[in-house]
Amino acid sequence: MATKSKAIEAVLSAACVADALGAATECMHPDEIIRVFGGPVTSFQTPPEKSPFAKGLAPGRLTDDATQMLAMARRVIGLERAPVSADAIAGFIDWSHDEEMFQRFAGPTTRIAVEAMRAGAPAEAVATPESYSCMFGTSNGGAMRAPTAGCAAAGDLPRPCAWPA
């Protein structure tokens, strides 16, 4: 069991480190990254003033995506049963109570989703194409939630691919 715990810790740590490495370069073209940072970013960097989200964050600071992933992980990893959507949603709602992260980083779609889920709307009703579109600023932070699903079902490949059910 210690091996599984260490593997889960390594996966979540790697996701946090990679996300923090990329935070300073978010929305930048590769040529601009080379110009601004003098080459590929291989260590934590101070985000440039024009960074849309990371501006003002200390190099290496956990981002909104990383803190959402960790909040969900606290809810689902180690459950004595298979995780369900409600577990992930509870983690997401937990994250929304982090005022620093929520107030600064929650975009329009995140705010709409949180308000709806706090009011009891099922996730299936919240995350629909009818509810969200590019005009609302929809983005895809799903890649940062995937490690939690994989760790919750470590060793059982089909389960995290279908989770949450």
PDB file of C-alpha atoms in Angstrom:
ATOM      1  CA  MET A   1       0.000   0.000   0.000  1.00  0.00           C
ATOM      2  CA  ALA A   2       2.896   2.395   0.668  1.00  0.00           C
ATOM      3  CA  THR A   3       3.969   1.931  -2.950  1.00  0.00           C
ATOM      4  CA  LYS A   4       0.510   2.905  -4.219  1.00  0.00           C
ATOM      5  CA  SER A   5       0.435   5.945  -1.909  1.00  0.00           C
ATOM      6  CA  LYS A   6       3.851   7.061  -3.104  1.00  0.00           C
ATOM      7  CA  ALA A   7       2.807   6.611  -6.734  1.00  0.00           C
ATOM      8  CA  ILE A   8      -0.330   8.724  -6.179  1.00  0.00           C
ATOM      9  CA  GLU A   9       1.752  11.383  -4.434  1.00  0.00           C
ATOM     10  CA  ALA A  10       4.186  11.399  -7.363  1.00  0.00           C
ATOM     11  CA  VAL A  11       1.399  11.760  -9.948  1.00  0.00           C
ATOM     12  CA  LEU A  12      -0.269  14.654  -8.143  1.00  0.00           C
ATOM     13  CA  SER A  13       3.078  16.326  -7.427  1.00  0.00           C
ATOM     14  CA  ALA A  14       4.149  16.045 -11.061  1.00  0.00           C
ATOM     15  CA  ALA A  15       0.867  17.579 -12.214  1.00  0.00           C
ATOM     16  CA  CYS A  16       1.275  20.485  -9.774  1.00  0.00           C
ATOM     17  CA  VAL A  17       4.884  21.112 -10.795  1.00  0.00           C
ATOM     18  CA  ALA A  18       4.102  20.958 -14.515  1.00  0.00           C
ATOM     19  CA  ASP A  19       1.136  23.288 -14.097  1.00  0.00           C
ATOM     20  CA  ALA A  20       3.227  25.784 -12.108  1.00  0.00           C
ATOM     21  CA  LEU A  21       6.004  25.621 -14.732  1.00  0.00           C
ATOM     22  CA  GLY A  22       3.520  26.446 -17.457  1.00  0.00           C
ATOM     23  CA  ALA A  23       1.681  29.171 -15.579  1.00  0.00           C
ATOM     24  CA  ALA A  24       4.154  31.886 -16.554  1.00  0.00           C
ATOM     25  CA  THR A  25       3.815  30.983 -20.248  1.00  0.00           C
ATOM     26  CA  GLU A  26       0.047  30.576 -20.444  1.00  0.00           C
ATOM     27  CA  CYS A  27      -1.431  31.936 -23.679  1.00  0.00           C
ATOM     28  CA  MET A  28       2.018  32.621 -25.139  1.00  0.00           C
ATOM     29  CA  HIS A  29       3.183  31.508 -28.573  1.00  0.00           C
ATOM     30  CA  PRO A  30       6.356  29.357 -28.462  1.00  0.00           C
ATOM     31  CA  ASP A  31       8.338  32.119 -30.197  1.00  0.00           C
ATOM     32  CA  GLU A  32       7.238  34.582 -27.538  1.00  0.00           C
ATOM     33  CA  ILE A  33       8.292  32.183 -24.771  1.00  0.00           C
ATOM     34  CA  ILE A  34      11.780  32.036 -26.297  1.00  0.00           C
ATOM     35  CA  ARG A  35      11.906  35.833 -26.589  1.00  0.00           C
ATOM     36  CA  VAL A  36      10.601  36.547 -23.080  1.00  0.00           C
ATOM     37  CA  PHE A  37      12.385  33.777 -21.171  1.00  0.00           C
ATOM     38  CA  GLY A  38      15.461  33.303 -23.354  1.00  0.00           C
ATOM     39  CA  GLY A  39      14.608  29.709 -24.182  1.00  0.00           C
ATOM     40  CA  PRO A  40      12.390  26.880 -23.010  1.00  0.00           C
ATOM     41  CA  VAL A  41      11.079  27.265 -19.467  1.00  0.00           C
ATOM     42  CA  THR A  42      12.733  24.594 -17.313  1.00  0.00           C
ATOM     43  CA  SER A  43      12.423  26.240 -13.898  1.00  0.00           C
ATOM     44  CA  PHE A  44       9.812  28.293 -12.096  1.00  0.00           C
ATOM     45  CA  GLN A  45       9.666  31.807 -13.532  1.00  0.00           C
ATOM     46  CA  THR A  46       8.066  35.071 -12.528  1.00  0.00           C
ATOM     47  CA  PRO A  47       5.070  35.519 -14.828  1.00  0.00           C
ATOM     48  CA  PRO A  48       5.367  38.532 -17.129  1.00  0.00           C
ATOM     49  CA  GLU A  49       3.096  41.517 -16.519  1.00  0.00           C
ATOM     50  CA  LYS A  50       0.998  40.617 -19.551  1.00  0.00           C
ATOM     51  CA  SER A  51       0.163  37.143 -18.196  1.00  0.00           C
ATOM     52  CA  PRO A  52      -3.618  36.968 -18.205  1.00  0.00           C
ATOM     53  CA  PHE A  53      -3.895  34.733 -15.142  1.00  0.00           C
ATOM     54  CA  ALA A  54      -0.525  34.206 -13.461  1.00  0.00           C
ATOM     55  CA  LYS A  55       0.507  37.873 -13.249  1.00  0.00           C
ATOM     56  CA  GLY A  56       1.503  38.633  -9.679  1.00  0.00           C
ATOM     57  CA  LEU A  57       1.841  35.005  -8.612  1.00  0.00           C
ATOM     58  CA  ALA A  58       5.122  33.899  -7.083  1.00  0.00           C
ATOM     59  CA  PRO A  59       7.134  31.522  -9.256  1.00  0.00           C
ATOM     60  CA  GLY A  60       6.043  27.949  -8.509  1.00  0.00           C
ATOM     61  CA  ARG A  61       2.770  28.980  -6.836  1.00  0.00           C
ATOM     62  CA  LEU A  62      -0.027  26.453  -7.106  1.00  0.00           C
ATOM     63  CA  THR A  63      -2.577  27.553  -9.671  1.00  0.00           C
ATOM     64  CA  ASP A  64      -6.351  27.409  -9.625  1.00  0.00           C
ATOM     65  CA  ASP A  65      -6.262  24.215 -11.698  1.00  0.00           C
ATOM     66  CA  ALA A  66      -3.802  22.540  -9.319  1.00  0.00           C
ATOM     67  CA  THR A  67      -5.750  23.534  -6.223  1.00  0.00           C
ATOM     68  CA  GLN A  68      -8.988  22.274  -7.824  1.00  0.00           C
ATOM     69  CA  MET A  69      -7.294  18.959  -8.614  1.00  0.00           C
ATOM     70  CA  LEU A  70      -6.037  18.622  -5.039  1.00  0.00           C
ATOM     71  CA  ALA A  71      -9.437  19.520  -3.540  1.00  0.00           C
ATOM     72  CA  MET A  72     -11.051  16.811  -5.648  1.00  0.00           C
ATOM     73  CA  ALA A  73      -8.274  14.375  -4.764  1.00  0.00           C
ATOM     74  CA  ARG A  74      -8.887  14.920  -1.046  1.00  0.00           C
ATOM     75  CA  ARG A  75     -12.482  13.834  -1.630  1.00  0.00           C
ATOM     76  CA  VAL A  76     -11.972  10.770  -3.823  1.00  0.00           C
ATOM     77  CA  ILE A  77      -8.607   9.138  -3.174  1.00  0.00           C
ATOM     78  CA  GLY A  78      -8.819   6.449  -0.561  1.00  0.00           C
ATOM     79  CA  LEU A  79     -12.585   6.026  -0.637  1.00  0.00           C
ATOM     80  CA  GLU A  80     -13.700   2.539   0.340  1.00  0.00           C
ATOM     81  CA  ARG A  81     -16.016   2.577  -2.669  1.00  0.00           C
ATOM     82  CA  ALA A  82     -15.811   3.690  -6.263  1.00  0.00           C
ATOM     83  CA  PRO A  83     -16.010   7.486  -6.566  1.00  0.00           C
ATOM     84  CA  VAL A  84     -19.110   9.007  -8.105  1.00  0.00           C
ATOM     85  CA  SER A  85     -19.848  12.402  -9.615  1.00  0.00           C
ATOM     86  CA  ALA A  86     -21.014  13.743  -6.263  1.00  0.00           C
ATOM     87  CA  ASP A  87     -17.540  13.160  -4.802  1.00  0.00           C
ATOM     88  CA  ALA A  88     -15.837  15.176  -7.531  1.00  0.00           C
ATOM     89  CA  ILE A  89     -18.482  17.893  -7.275  1.00  0.00           C
ATOM     90  CA  ALA A  90     -17.993  18.086  -3.495  1.00  0.00           C
ATOM     91  CA  GLY A  91     -14.261  18.587  -4.058  1.00  0.00           C
ATOM     92  CA  PHE A  92     -14.957  21.288  -6.622  1.00  0.00           C
ATOM     93  CA  ILE A  93     -17.327  23.041  -4.213  1.00  0.00           C
ATOM     94  CA  ASP A  94     -14.698  22.706  -1.451  1.00  0.00           C
ATOM     95  CA  TRP A  95     -12.261  24.487  -3.755  1.00  0.00           C
ATOM     96  CA  SER A  96     -14.763  27.274  -4.416  1.00  0.00           C
ATOM     97  CA  HIS A  97     -14.570  28.215  -0.725  1.00  0.00           C
ATOM     98  CA  ASP A  98     -10.875  29.134  -1.174  1.00  0.00           C
ATOM     99  CA  GLU A  99     -11.644  32.832  -1.540  1.00  0.00           C
ATOM    100  CA  GLU A 100      -8.202  33.793  -2.890  1.00  0.00           C
ATOM    101  CA  MET A 101      -8.352  31.241  -5.692  1.00  0.00           C
ATOM    102  CA  PHE A 102     -12.055  31.531  -6.440  1.00  0.00           C
ATOM    103  CA  GLN A 103     -12.272  35.321  -6.470  1.00  0.00           C
ATOM    104  CA  ARG A 104      -9.154  35.770  -8.563  1.00  0.00           C
ATOM    105  CA  PHE A 105      -9.300  32.859 -10.969  1.00  0.00           C
ATOM    106  CA  ALA A 106     -12.819  31.542 -11.350  1.00  0.00           C
ATOM    107  CA  GLY A 107     -13.937  32.506 -14.816  1.00  0.00           C
ATOM    108  CA  PRO A 108     -17.468  33.037 -16.021  1.00  0.00           C
ATOM    109  CA  THR A 109     -18.239  29.361 -16.661  1.00  0.00           C
ATOM    110  CA  THR A 110     -16.731  28.265 -13.352  1.00  0.00           C
ATOM    111  CA  ARG A 111     -18.801  30.825 -11.475  1.00  0.00           C
ATOM    112  CA  ILE A 112     -21.984  29.764 -13.280  1.00  0.00           C
ATOM    113  CA  ALA A 113     -21.254  26.096 -12.553  1.00  0.00           C
ATOM    114  CA  VAL A 114     -20.457  26.672  -8.880  1.00  0.00           C
ATOM    115  CA  GLU A 115     -23.566  28.762  -8.302  1.00  0.00           C
ATOM    116  CA  ALA A 116     -25.734  26.141  -9.985  1.00  0.00           C
ATOM    117  CA  MET A 117     -24.187  23.213  -8.104  1.00  0.00           C
ATOM    118  CA  ARG A 118     -24.347  25.047  -4.775  1.00  0.00           C
ATOM    119  CA  ALA A 119     -28.059  25.451  -5.497  1.00  0.00           C
ATOM    120  CA  GLY A 120     -28.325  21.690  -5.997  1.00  0.00           C
ATOM    121  CA  ALA A 121     -28.245  21.387  -9.786  1.00  0.00           C
ATOM    122  CA  PRO A 122     -26.819  18.068 -10.965  1.00  0.00           C
ATOM    123  CA  ALA A 123     -23.499  18.264 -12.811  1.00  0.00           C
ATOM    124  CA  GLU A 124     -25.146  16.810 -15.901  1.00  0.00           C
ATOM    125  CA  ALA A 125     -27.461  19.822 -16.054  1.00  0.00           C
ATOM    126  CA  VAL A 126     -24.660  22.295 -15.420  1.00  0.00           C
ATOM    127  CA  ALA A 127     -22.105  21.112 -17.966  1.00  0.00           C
ATOM    128  CA  THR A 128     -24.048  21.276 -21.197  1.00  0.00           C
ATOM    129  CA  PRO A 129     -23.257  22.957 -24.517  1.00  0.00           C
ATOM    130  CA  GLU A 130     -26.486  24.918 -24.097  1.00  0.00           C
ATOM    131  CA  SER A 131     -25.165  26.405 -20.850  1.00  0.00           C
ATOM    132  CA  TYR A 132     -21.663  27.231 -21.987  1.00  0.00           C
ATOM    133  CA  SER A 133     -20.027  28.467 -25.115  1.00  0.00           C
ATOM    134  CA  CYS A 134     -16.921  30.358 -26.076  1.00  0.00           C
ATOM    135  CA  MET A 135     -18.811  33.596 -25.527  1.00  0.00           C
ATOM    136  CA  PHE A 136     -18.816  32.760 -21.815  1.00  0.00           C
ATOM    137  CA  GLY A 137     -15.048  32.175 -21.786  1.00  0.00           C
ATOM    138  CA  THR A 138     -15.275  28.396 -21.636  1.00  0.00           C
ATOM    139  CA  SER A 139     -11.904  26.740 -21.234  1.00  0.00           C
ATOM    140  CA  ASN A 140     -10.720  23.212 -20.654  1.00  0.00           C
ATOM    141  CA  GLY A 141      -9.139  22.594 -17.277  1.00  0.00           C
ATOM    142  CA  GLY A 142     -10.140  18.939 -17.510  1.00  0.00           C
ATOM    143  CA  ALA A 143      -6.559  17.841 -18.034  1.00  0.00           C
ATOM    144  CA  MET A 144      -5.811  18.896 -14.463  1.00  0.00           C
ATOM    145  CA  ARG A 145      -8.721  16.841 -13.106  1.00  0.00           C
ATOM    146  CA  ALA A 146      -7.690  13.660 -14.939  1.00  0.00           C
ATOM    147  CA  PRO A 147      -4.888  12.739 -12.506  1.00  0.00           C
ATOM    148  CA  THR A 148      -7.403  12.573  -9.660  1.00  0.00           C
ATOM    149  CA  ALA A 149      -9.600  10.138 -11.589  1.00  0.00           C
ATOM    150  CA  GLY A 150      -6.584   8.016 -12.479  1.00  0.00           C
ATOM    151  CA  CYS A 151      -5.306   7.951  -8.909  1.00  0.00           C
ATOM    152  CA  ALA A 152      -8.732   7.159  -7.489  1.00  0.00           C
ATOM    153  CA  ALA A 153      -8.825   4.040  -9.650  1.00  0.00           C
ATOM    154  CA  ALA A 154      -5.099   3.260  -9.713  1.00  0.00           C
ATOM    155  CA  GLY A 155      -4.413  -0.032 -11.458  1.00  0.00           C
ATOM    156  CA  ASP A 156      -7.873  -0.269 -13.041  1.00  0.00           C
ATOM    157  CA  LEU A 157      -7.585   1.465 -16.426  1.00  0.00           C
ATOM    158  CA  PRO A 158     -11.208   1.153 -17.607  1.00  0.00           C
ATOM    159  CA  ARG A 159     -12.605   2.669 -14.394  1.00  0.00           C
ATOM    160  CA  PRO A 160     -10.960   6.138 -14.509  1.00  0.00           C
ATOM    161  CA  CYS A 161     -11.718   6.394 -18.222  1.00  0.00           C
ATOM    162  CA  ALA A 162     -15.425   6.188 -17.396  1.00  0.00           C
ATOM    163  CA  TRP A 163     -15.313   8.057 -14.060  1.00  0.00           C
ATOM    164  CA  PRO A 164     -17.201   9.823 -12.656  1.00  0.00           C
ATOM    165  CA  ALA A 165     -20.290   7.770 -13.299  1.00  0.00           C
TER     166      ALA A 165
END
